[in-house]
mmCIF file of C-alpha atoms and ligand atoms in Angstrom:
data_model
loop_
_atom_site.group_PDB
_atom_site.id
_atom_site.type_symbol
_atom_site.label_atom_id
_atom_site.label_comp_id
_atom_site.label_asym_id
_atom_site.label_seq_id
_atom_site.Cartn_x
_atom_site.Cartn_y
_atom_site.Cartn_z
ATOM 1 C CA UNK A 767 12.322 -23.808 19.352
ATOM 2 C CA UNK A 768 10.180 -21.596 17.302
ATOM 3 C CA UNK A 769 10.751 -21.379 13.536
ATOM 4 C CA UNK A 770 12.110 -17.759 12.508
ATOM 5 C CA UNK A 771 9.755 -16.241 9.666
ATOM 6 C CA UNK A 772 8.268 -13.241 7.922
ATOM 7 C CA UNK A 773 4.425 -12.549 8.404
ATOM 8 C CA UNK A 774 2.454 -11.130 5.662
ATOM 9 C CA UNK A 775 -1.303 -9.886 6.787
ATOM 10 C CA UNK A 776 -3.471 -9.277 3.651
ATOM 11 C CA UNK A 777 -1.734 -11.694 1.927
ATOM 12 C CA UNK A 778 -4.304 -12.730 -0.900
ATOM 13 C CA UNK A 779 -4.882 -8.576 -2.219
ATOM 14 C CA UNK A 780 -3.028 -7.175 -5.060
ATOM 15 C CA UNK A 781 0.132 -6.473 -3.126
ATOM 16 C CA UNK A 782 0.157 -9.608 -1.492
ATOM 17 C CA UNK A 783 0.134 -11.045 -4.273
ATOM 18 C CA UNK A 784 3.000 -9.628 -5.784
ATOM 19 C CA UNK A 785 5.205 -9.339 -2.667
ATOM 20 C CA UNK A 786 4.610 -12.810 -2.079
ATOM 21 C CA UNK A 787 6.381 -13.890 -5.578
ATOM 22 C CA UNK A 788 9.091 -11.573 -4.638
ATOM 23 C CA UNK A 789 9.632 -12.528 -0.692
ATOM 24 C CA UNK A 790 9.600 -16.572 -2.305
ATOM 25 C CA UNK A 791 12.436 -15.377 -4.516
ATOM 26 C CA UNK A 792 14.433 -13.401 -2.581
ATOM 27 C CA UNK A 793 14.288 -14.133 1.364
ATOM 28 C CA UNK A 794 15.325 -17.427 2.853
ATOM 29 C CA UNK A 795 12.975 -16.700 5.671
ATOM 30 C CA UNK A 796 9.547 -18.637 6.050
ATOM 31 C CA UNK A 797 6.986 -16.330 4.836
ATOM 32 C CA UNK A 798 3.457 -16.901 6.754
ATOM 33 C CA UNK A 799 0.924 -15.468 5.673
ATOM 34 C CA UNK A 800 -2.656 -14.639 6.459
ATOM 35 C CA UNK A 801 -5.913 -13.123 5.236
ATOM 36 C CA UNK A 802 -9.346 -14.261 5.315
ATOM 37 C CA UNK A 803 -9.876 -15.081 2.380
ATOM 38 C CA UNK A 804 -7.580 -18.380 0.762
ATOM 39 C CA UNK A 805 -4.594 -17.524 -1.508
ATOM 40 C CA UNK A 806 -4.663 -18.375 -5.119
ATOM 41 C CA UNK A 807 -3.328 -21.735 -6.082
ATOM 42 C CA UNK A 808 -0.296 -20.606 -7.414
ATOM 43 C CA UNK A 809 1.407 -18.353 -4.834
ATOM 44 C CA UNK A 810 -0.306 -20.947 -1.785
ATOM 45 C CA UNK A 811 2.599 -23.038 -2.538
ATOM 46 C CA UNK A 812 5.005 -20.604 -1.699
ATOM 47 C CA UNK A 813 4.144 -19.790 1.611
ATOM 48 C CA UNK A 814 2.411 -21.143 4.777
ATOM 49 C CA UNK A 815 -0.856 -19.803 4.473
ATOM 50 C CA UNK A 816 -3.372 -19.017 7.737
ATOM 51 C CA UNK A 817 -7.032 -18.290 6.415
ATOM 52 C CA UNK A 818 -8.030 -16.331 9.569
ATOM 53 C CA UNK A 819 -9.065 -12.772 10.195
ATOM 54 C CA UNK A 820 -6.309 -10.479 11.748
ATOM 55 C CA UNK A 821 -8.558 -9.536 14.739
ATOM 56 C CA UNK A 822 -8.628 -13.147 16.454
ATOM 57 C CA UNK A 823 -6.652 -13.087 18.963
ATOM 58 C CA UNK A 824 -6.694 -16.612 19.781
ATOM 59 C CA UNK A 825 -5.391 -17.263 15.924
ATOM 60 C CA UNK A 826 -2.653 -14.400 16.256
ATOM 61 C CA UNK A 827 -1.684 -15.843 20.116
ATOM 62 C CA UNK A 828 -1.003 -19.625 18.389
ATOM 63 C CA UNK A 829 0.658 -18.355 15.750
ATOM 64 C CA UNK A 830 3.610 -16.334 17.736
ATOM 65 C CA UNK A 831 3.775 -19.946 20.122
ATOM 66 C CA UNK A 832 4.637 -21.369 16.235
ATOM 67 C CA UNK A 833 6.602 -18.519 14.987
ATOM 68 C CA UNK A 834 9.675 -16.294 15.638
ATOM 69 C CA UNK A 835 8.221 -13.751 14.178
ATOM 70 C CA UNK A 836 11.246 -11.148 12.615
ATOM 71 C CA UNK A 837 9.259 -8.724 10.431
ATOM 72 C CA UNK A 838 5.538 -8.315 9.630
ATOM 73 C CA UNK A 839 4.121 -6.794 6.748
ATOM 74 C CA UNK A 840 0.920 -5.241 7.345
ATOM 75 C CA UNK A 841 -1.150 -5.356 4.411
ATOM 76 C CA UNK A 842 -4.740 -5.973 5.320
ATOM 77 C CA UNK A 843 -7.295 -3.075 4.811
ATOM 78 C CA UNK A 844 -10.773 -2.045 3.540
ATOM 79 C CA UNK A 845 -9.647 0.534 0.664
ATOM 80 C CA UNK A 846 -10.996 3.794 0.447
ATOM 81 C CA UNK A 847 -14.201 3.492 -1.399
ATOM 82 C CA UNK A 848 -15.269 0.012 -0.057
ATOM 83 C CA UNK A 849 -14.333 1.855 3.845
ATOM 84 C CA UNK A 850 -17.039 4.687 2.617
ATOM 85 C CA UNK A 851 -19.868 2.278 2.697
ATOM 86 C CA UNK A 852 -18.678 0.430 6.047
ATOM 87 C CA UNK A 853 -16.886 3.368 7.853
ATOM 88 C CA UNK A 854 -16.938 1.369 11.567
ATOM 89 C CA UNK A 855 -16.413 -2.023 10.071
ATOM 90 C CA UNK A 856 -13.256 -0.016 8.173
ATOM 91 C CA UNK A 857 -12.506 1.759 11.413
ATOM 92 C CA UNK A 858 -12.061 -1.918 13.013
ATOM 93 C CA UNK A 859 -10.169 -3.822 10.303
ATOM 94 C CA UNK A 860 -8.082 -0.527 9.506
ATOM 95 C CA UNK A 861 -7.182 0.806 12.824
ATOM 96 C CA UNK A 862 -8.170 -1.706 15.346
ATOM 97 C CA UNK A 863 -6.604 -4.570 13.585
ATOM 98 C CA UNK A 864 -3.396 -2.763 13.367
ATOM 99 C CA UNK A 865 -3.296 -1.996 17.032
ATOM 100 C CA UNK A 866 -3.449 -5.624 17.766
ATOM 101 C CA UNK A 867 -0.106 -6.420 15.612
ATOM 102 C CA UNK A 868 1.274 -3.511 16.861
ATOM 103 C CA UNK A 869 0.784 -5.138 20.559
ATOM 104 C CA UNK A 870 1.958 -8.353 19.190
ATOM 105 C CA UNK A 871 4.975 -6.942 17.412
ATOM 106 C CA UNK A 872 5.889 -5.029 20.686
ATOM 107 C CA UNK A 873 5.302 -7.775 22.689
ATOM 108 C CA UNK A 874 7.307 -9.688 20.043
ATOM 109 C CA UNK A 875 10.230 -7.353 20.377
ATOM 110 C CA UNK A 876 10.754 -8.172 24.101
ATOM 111 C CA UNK A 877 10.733 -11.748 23.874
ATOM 112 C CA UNK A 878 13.523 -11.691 21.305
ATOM 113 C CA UNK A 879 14.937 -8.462 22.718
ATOM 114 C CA UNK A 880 15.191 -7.193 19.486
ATOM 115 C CA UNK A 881 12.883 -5.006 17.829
ATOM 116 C CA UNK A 882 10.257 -6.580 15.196
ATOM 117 C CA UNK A 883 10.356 -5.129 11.795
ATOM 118 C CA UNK A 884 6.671 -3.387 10.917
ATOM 119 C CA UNK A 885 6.726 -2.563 7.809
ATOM 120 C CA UNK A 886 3.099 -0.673 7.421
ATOM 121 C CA UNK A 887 1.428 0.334 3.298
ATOM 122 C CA UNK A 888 -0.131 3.598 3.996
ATOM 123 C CA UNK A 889 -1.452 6.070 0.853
ATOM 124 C CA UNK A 890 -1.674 9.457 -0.564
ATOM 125 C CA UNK A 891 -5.588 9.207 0.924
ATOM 126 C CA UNK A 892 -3.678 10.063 3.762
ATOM 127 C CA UNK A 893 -3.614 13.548 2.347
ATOM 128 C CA UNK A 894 -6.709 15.550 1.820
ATOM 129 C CA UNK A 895 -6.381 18.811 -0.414
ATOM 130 C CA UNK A 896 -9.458 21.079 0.439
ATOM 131 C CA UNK A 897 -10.175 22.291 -3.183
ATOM 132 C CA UNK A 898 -9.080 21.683 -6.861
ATOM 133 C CA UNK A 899 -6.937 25.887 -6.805
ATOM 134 C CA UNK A 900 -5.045 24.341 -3.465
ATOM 135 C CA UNK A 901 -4.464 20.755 -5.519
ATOM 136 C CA UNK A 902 -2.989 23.086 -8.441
ATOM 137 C CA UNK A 903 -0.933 24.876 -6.276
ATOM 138 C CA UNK A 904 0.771 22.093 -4.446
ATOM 139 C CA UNK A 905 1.266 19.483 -7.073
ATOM 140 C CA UNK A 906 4.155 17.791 -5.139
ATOM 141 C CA UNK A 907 3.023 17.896 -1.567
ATOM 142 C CA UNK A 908 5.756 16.916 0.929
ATOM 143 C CA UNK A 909 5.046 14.307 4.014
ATOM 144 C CA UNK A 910 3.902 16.544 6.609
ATOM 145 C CA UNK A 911 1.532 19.062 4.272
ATOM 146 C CA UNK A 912 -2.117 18.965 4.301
ATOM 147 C CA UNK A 913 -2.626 15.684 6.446
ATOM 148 C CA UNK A 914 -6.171 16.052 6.720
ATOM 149 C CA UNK A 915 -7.600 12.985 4.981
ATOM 150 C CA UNK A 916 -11.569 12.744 3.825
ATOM 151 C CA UNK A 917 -11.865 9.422 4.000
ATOM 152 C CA UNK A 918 -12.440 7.157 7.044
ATOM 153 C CA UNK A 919 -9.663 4.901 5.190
ATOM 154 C CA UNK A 920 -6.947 8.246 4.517
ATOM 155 C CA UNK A 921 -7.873 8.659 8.505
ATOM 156 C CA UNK A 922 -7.214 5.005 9.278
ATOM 157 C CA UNK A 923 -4.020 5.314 7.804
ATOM 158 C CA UNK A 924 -2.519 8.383 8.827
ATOM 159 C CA UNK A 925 -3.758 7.392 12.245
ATOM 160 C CA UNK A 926 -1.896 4.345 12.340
ATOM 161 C CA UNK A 927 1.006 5.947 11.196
ATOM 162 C CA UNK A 928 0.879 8.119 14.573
ATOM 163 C CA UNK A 929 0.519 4.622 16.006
ATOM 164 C CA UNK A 930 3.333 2.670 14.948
ATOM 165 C CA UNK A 931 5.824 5.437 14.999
ATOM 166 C CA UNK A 932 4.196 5.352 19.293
ATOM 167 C CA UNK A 933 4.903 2.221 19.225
ATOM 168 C CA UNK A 934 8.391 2.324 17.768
ATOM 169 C CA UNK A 935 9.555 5.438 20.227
ATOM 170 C CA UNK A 936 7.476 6.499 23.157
ATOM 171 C CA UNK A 937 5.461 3.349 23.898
ATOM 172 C CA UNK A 938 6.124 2.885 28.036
ATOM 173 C CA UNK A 939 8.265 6.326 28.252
ATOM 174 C CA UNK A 940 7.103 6.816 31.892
ATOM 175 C CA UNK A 941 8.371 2.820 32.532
ATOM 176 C CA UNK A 942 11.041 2.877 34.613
ATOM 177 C CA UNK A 943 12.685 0.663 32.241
ATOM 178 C CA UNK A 944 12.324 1.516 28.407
ATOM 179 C CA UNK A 945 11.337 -1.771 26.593
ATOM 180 C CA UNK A 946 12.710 -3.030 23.121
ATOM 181 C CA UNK A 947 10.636 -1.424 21.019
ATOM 182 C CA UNK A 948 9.575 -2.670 17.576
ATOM 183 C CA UNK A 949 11.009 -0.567 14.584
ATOM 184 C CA UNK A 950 7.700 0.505 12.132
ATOM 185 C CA UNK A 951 8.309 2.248 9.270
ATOM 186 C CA UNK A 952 5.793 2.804 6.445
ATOM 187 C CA UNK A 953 5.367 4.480 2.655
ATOM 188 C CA UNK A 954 2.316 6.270 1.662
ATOM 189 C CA UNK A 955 1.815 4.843 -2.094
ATOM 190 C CA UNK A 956 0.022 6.525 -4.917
ATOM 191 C CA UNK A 957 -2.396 4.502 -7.085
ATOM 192 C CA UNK A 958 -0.731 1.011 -7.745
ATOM 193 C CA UNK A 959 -1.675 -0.605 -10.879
ATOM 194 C CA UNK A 960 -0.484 -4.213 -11.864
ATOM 195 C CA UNK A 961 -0.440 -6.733 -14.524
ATOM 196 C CA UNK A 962 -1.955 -9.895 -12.888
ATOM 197 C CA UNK A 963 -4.815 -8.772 -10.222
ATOM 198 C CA UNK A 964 -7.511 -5.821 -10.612
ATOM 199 C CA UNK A 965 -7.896 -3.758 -7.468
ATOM 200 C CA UNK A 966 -11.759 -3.655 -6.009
ATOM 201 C CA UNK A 967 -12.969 -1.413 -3.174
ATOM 202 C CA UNK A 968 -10.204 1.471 -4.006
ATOM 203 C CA UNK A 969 -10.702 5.051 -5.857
ATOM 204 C CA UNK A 970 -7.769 4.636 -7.727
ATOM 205 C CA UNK A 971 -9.265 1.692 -9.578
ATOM 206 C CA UNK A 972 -10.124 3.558 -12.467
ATOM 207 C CA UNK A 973 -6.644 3.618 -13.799
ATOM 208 C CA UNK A 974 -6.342 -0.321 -13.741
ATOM 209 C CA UNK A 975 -9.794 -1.216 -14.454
ATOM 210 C CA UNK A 976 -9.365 0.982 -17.565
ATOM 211 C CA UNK A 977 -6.581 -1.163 -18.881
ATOM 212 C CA UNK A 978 -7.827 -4.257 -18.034
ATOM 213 C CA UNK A 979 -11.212 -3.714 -19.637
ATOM 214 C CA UNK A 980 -9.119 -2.569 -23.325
ATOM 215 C CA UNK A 981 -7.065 -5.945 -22.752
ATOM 216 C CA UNK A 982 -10.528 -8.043 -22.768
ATOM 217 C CA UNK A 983 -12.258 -5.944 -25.277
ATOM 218 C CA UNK A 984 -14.770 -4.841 -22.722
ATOM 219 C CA UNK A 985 -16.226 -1.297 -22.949
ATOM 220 C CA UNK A 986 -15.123 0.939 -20.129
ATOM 221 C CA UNK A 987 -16.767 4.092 -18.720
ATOM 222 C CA UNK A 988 -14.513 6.284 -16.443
ATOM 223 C CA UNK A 989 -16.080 6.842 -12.727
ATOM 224 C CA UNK A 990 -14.054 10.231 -12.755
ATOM 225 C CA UNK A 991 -13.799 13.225 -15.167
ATOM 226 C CA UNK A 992 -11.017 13.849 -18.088
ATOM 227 C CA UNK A 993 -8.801 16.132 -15.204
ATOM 228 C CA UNK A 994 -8.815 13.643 -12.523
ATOM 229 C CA UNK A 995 -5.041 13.667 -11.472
ATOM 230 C CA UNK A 996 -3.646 11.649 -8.930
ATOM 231 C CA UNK A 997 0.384 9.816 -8.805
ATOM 232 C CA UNK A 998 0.267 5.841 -9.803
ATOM 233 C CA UNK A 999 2.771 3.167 -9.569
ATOM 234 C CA UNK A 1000 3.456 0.440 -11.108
ATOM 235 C CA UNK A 1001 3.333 -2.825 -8.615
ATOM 236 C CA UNK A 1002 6.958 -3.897 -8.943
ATOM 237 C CA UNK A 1003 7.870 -0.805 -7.880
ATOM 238 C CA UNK A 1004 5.602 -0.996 -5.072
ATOM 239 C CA UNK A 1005 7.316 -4.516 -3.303
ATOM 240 C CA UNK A 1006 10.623 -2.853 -4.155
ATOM 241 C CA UNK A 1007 9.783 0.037 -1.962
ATOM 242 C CA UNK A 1008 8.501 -2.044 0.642
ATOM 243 C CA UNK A 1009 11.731 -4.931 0.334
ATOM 244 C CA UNK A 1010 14.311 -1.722 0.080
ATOM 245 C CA UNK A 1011 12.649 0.560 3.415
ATOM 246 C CA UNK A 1012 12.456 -3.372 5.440
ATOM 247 C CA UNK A 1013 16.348 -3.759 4.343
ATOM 248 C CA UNK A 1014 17.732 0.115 5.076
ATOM 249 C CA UNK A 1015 19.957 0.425 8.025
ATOM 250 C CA UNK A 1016 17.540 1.849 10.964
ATOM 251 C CA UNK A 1017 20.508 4.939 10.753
ATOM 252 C CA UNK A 1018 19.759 5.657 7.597
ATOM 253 C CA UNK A 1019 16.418 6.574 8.126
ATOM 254 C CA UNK A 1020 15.395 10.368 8.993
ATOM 255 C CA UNK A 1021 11.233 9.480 9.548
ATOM 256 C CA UNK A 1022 9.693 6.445 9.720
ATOM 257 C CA UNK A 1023 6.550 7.643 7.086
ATOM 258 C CA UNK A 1024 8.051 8.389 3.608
ATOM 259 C CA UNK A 1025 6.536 9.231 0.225
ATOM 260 C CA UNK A 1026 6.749 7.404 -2.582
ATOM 261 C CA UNK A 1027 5.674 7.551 -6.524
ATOM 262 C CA UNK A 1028 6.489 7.103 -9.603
ATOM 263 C CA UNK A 1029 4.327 9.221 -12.768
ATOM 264 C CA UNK A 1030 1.143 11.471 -12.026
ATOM 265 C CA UNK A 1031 -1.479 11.925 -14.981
ATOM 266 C CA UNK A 1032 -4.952 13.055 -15.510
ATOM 267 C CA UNK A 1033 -7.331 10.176 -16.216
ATOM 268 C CA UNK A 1034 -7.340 11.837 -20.119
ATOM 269 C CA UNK A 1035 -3.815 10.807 -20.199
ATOM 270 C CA UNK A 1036 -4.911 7.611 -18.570
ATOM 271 C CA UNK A 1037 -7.136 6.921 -21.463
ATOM 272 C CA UNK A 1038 -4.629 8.088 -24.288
ATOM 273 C CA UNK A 1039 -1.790 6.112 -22.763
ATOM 274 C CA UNK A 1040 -4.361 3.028 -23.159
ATOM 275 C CA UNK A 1041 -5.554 3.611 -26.630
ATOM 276 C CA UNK A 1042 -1.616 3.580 -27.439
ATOM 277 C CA UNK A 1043 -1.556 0.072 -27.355
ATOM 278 C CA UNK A 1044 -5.277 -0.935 -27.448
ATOM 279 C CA UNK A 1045 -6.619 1.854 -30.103
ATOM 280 C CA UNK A 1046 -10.435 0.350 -30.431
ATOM 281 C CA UNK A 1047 -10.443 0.522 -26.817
ATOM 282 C CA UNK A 1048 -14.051 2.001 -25.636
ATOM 283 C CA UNK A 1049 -13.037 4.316 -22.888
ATOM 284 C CA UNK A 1050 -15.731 6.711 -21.979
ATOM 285 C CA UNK A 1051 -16.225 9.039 -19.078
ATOM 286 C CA UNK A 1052 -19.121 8.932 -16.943
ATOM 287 C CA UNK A 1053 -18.118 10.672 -13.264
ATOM 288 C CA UNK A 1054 -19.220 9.761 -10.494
ATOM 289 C CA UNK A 1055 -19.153 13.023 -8.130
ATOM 290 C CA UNK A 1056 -18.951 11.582 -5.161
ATOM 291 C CA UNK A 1057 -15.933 9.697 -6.067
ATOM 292 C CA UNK A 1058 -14.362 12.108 -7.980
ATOM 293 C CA UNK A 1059 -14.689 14.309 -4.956
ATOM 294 C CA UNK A 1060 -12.280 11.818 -3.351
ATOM 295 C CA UNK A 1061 -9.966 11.559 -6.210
ATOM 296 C CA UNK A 1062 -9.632 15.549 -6.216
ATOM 297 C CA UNK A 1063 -8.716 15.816 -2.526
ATOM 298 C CA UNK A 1064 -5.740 13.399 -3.029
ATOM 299 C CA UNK A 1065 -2.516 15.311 -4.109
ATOM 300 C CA UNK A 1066 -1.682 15.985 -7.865
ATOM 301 C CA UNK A 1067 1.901 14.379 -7.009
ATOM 302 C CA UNK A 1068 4.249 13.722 -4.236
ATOM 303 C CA UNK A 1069 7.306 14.584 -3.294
ATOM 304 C CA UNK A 1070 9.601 11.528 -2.538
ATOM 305 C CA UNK A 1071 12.894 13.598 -2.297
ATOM 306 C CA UNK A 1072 13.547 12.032 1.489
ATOM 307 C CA UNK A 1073 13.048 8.331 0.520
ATOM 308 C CA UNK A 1074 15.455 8.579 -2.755
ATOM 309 C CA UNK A 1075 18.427 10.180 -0.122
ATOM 310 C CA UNK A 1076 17.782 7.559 2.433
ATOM 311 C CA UNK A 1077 17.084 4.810 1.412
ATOM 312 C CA UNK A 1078 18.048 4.691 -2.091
ATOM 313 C CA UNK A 1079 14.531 4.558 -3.431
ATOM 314 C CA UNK A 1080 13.608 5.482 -7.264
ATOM 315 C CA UNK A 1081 11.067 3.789 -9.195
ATOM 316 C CA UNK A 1082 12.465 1.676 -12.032
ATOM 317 C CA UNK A 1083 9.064 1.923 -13.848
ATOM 318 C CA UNK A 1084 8.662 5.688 -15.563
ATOM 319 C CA UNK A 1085 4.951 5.798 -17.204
ATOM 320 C CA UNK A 1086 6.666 4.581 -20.722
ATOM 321 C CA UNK A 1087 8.381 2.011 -19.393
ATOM 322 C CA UNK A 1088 5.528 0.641 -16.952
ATOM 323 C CA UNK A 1089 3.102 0.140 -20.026
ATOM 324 C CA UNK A 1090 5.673 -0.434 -22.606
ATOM 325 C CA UNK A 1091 7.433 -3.493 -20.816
ATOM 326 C CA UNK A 1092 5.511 -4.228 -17.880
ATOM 327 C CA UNK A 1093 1.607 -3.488 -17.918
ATOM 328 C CA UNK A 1094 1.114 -4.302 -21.745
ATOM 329 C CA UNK A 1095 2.904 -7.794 -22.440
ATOM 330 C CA UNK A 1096 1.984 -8.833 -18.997
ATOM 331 C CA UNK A 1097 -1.503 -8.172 -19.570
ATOM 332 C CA UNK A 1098 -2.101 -9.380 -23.141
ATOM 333 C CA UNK A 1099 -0.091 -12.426 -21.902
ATOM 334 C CA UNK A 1100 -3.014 -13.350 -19.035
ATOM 335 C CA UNK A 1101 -6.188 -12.929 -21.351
ATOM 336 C CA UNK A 1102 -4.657 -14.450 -24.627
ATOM 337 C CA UNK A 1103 -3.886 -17.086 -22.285
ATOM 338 C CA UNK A 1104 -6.955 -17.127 -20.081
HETATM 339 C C1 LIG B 637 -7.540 3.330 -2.831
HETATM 340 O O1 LIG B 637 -7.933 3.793 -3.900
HETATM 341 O O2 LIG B 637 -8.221 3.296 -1.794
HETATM 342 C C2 LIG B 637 -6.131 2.810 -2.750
HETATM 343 C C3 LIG B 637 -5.191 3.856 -2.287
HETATM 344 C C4 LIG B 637 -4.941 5.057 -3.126
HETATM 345 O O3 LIG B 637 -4.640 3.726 -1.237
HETATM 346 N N1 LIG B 637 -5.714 2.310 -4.023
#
């Protein structure tokens, strides 16, 4: 018999990471996980870890001969600005490697003849505002506004989203009989910030590289200008959205893409915010137009209204409460310590 378990792709980036420590706590479930790169010492011992790339078949066929697999999260992906410089190698990883769970999950779903849980991080890159007056006009853009992403990684995603939700209810419709179908449902996150990993290869990064510069004492200058606004989250928040959409009744759920945030802020407020608790921080601004062009065609805010009535979701992190009780001691904590 195959051992029942929880697959977690991307397992060794920042939300990994942290849904990882969560998954350990909560779920009696084996979590497997895999990513090409090795997970940090620590959270290896939670889990089974596979060092493997996502697009080897051979590695993804021995693994379902091991595993029952019930649910997959779907982390791995080339973030937006690292996807700029590589746009087919993005393209692959992004799309292509998501296709190939998506077969396996389907596949998956027959052999159990129940449907595989896909639970699928997309962004608010999926969005793509066409200039700074539109932005300002539509602070809290709703799921299905101004889908028309800039980035080959905001394309990636909201093309997978078109994927999985195929995969979930029209995938074989002219089969004479309609297979078990695997059940993907996804949240498009704003910037996520945490306390124990910096992000690389993102456009968000600013936000958390900012903090964790002040907490080290190094100087910081600002790839985007004083008005940069975009919605951030803090990272607990972020696995709780993901654990609370995997554990909502399928009923309960009106779409199978939903937004999710927590506070929106300019990078000025960023900075401020910082200097709060770190006030000889050296925060200076030095855009970078091309990525600030980015930055400005993601929304100001989003409108999570459907995932609060469905599925119960509100962030328990405000922007006070994320630096007063979560960013700040957590972060002091790992450099006074380090
Ligand atoms: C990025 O900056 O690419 C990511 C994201 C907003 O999805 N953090």
């Amino acid at each position: 018999m195959r051992k029942k378990g929880i697959l977690i792709t991307g397992a060794a980036g920042e939300i990994g990471d942290a849904l990882i420590r969560s998954l350990s706590q909560q779920d009696q479930n084996q979590v497997i996980t895999l990513d090409v790169r090795p997970l940090p010492a620590e959270t290896s011992t939670m889990v089974t870890h596979i060092t493997g790339d996502i697009m080897d078949q051979a590695l993804l066929a021995r693994l379902v001969s091991e595993y029952e697999i019930a649910t997959i999260y779907h982390l791995a992906a080339l973030l937006s600005t690292r996807a700029e410089f590589t746009p087919e190698a993005a393209h692959r990883v992004n799309v292509e490697g998501t296709l190939g769970l998506l077969k396996l999950a389907s596949e998956q779903s027959q052999w159990r003849g129940e449907p595989v849980l896909f639970i699928f991080p997309s962004s608010v890159a999926a969005y793509g505002m066409p200039d700074l007056e539109t932005k300002a006009r539509y602070p809290m853009v709703r799921e299905w506004e101004w889908n028309y992403p800039r980035t080959m990684y905001g394309c990636n995603k909201l093309y997978c989203e078109l994927l999985g939700t195929y995969y979930s209810e029209n995938f074989r419709q002219l089969a004479a009989e309609r297979p078990v179908m695997l059940d993907f449902r996804s949240v498009r996150f704003p910037g996520l910030i945490s306390a124990y990993t910096v992000p690389s290869g993102g456009t968000s990064d600013y936000g958390p590289e900012m903090l964790h510069a002040a907490a080290q004492n190094s100087p910081y200058a600002c790839f985007v200008s004083e008005e940069a606004c975009i919605p951030f989250m803090a990272m607990p928040d972020a696995v709780t959205a993901l654990t609370l959409l995997a554990a909502a009744p399928a009923k309960a759920l009106s779409r199978r893409v939903y937004n999710v945030t927590s506070f929106s802020l300019t990078a000025a407020e960023f900075r401020e915010q910082v200097l709060n608790y770190f006030p000889g921080a050296d925060i200076t601004f030095n855009p970078d137009k091309k990525r600030q062009g980015i930055v400005d065609s993601w929304p100001a805010g989003l409108n999570d209204h459907d995932a609060r009535r469905d599925w119960g979701w509100q962030p328990a992190y405000g922007l006070e409460r994320a630096f007063e009780e979560y960013l700040v001691p957590n972060i002091r904590n790992r450099y006074m310590s380090g």
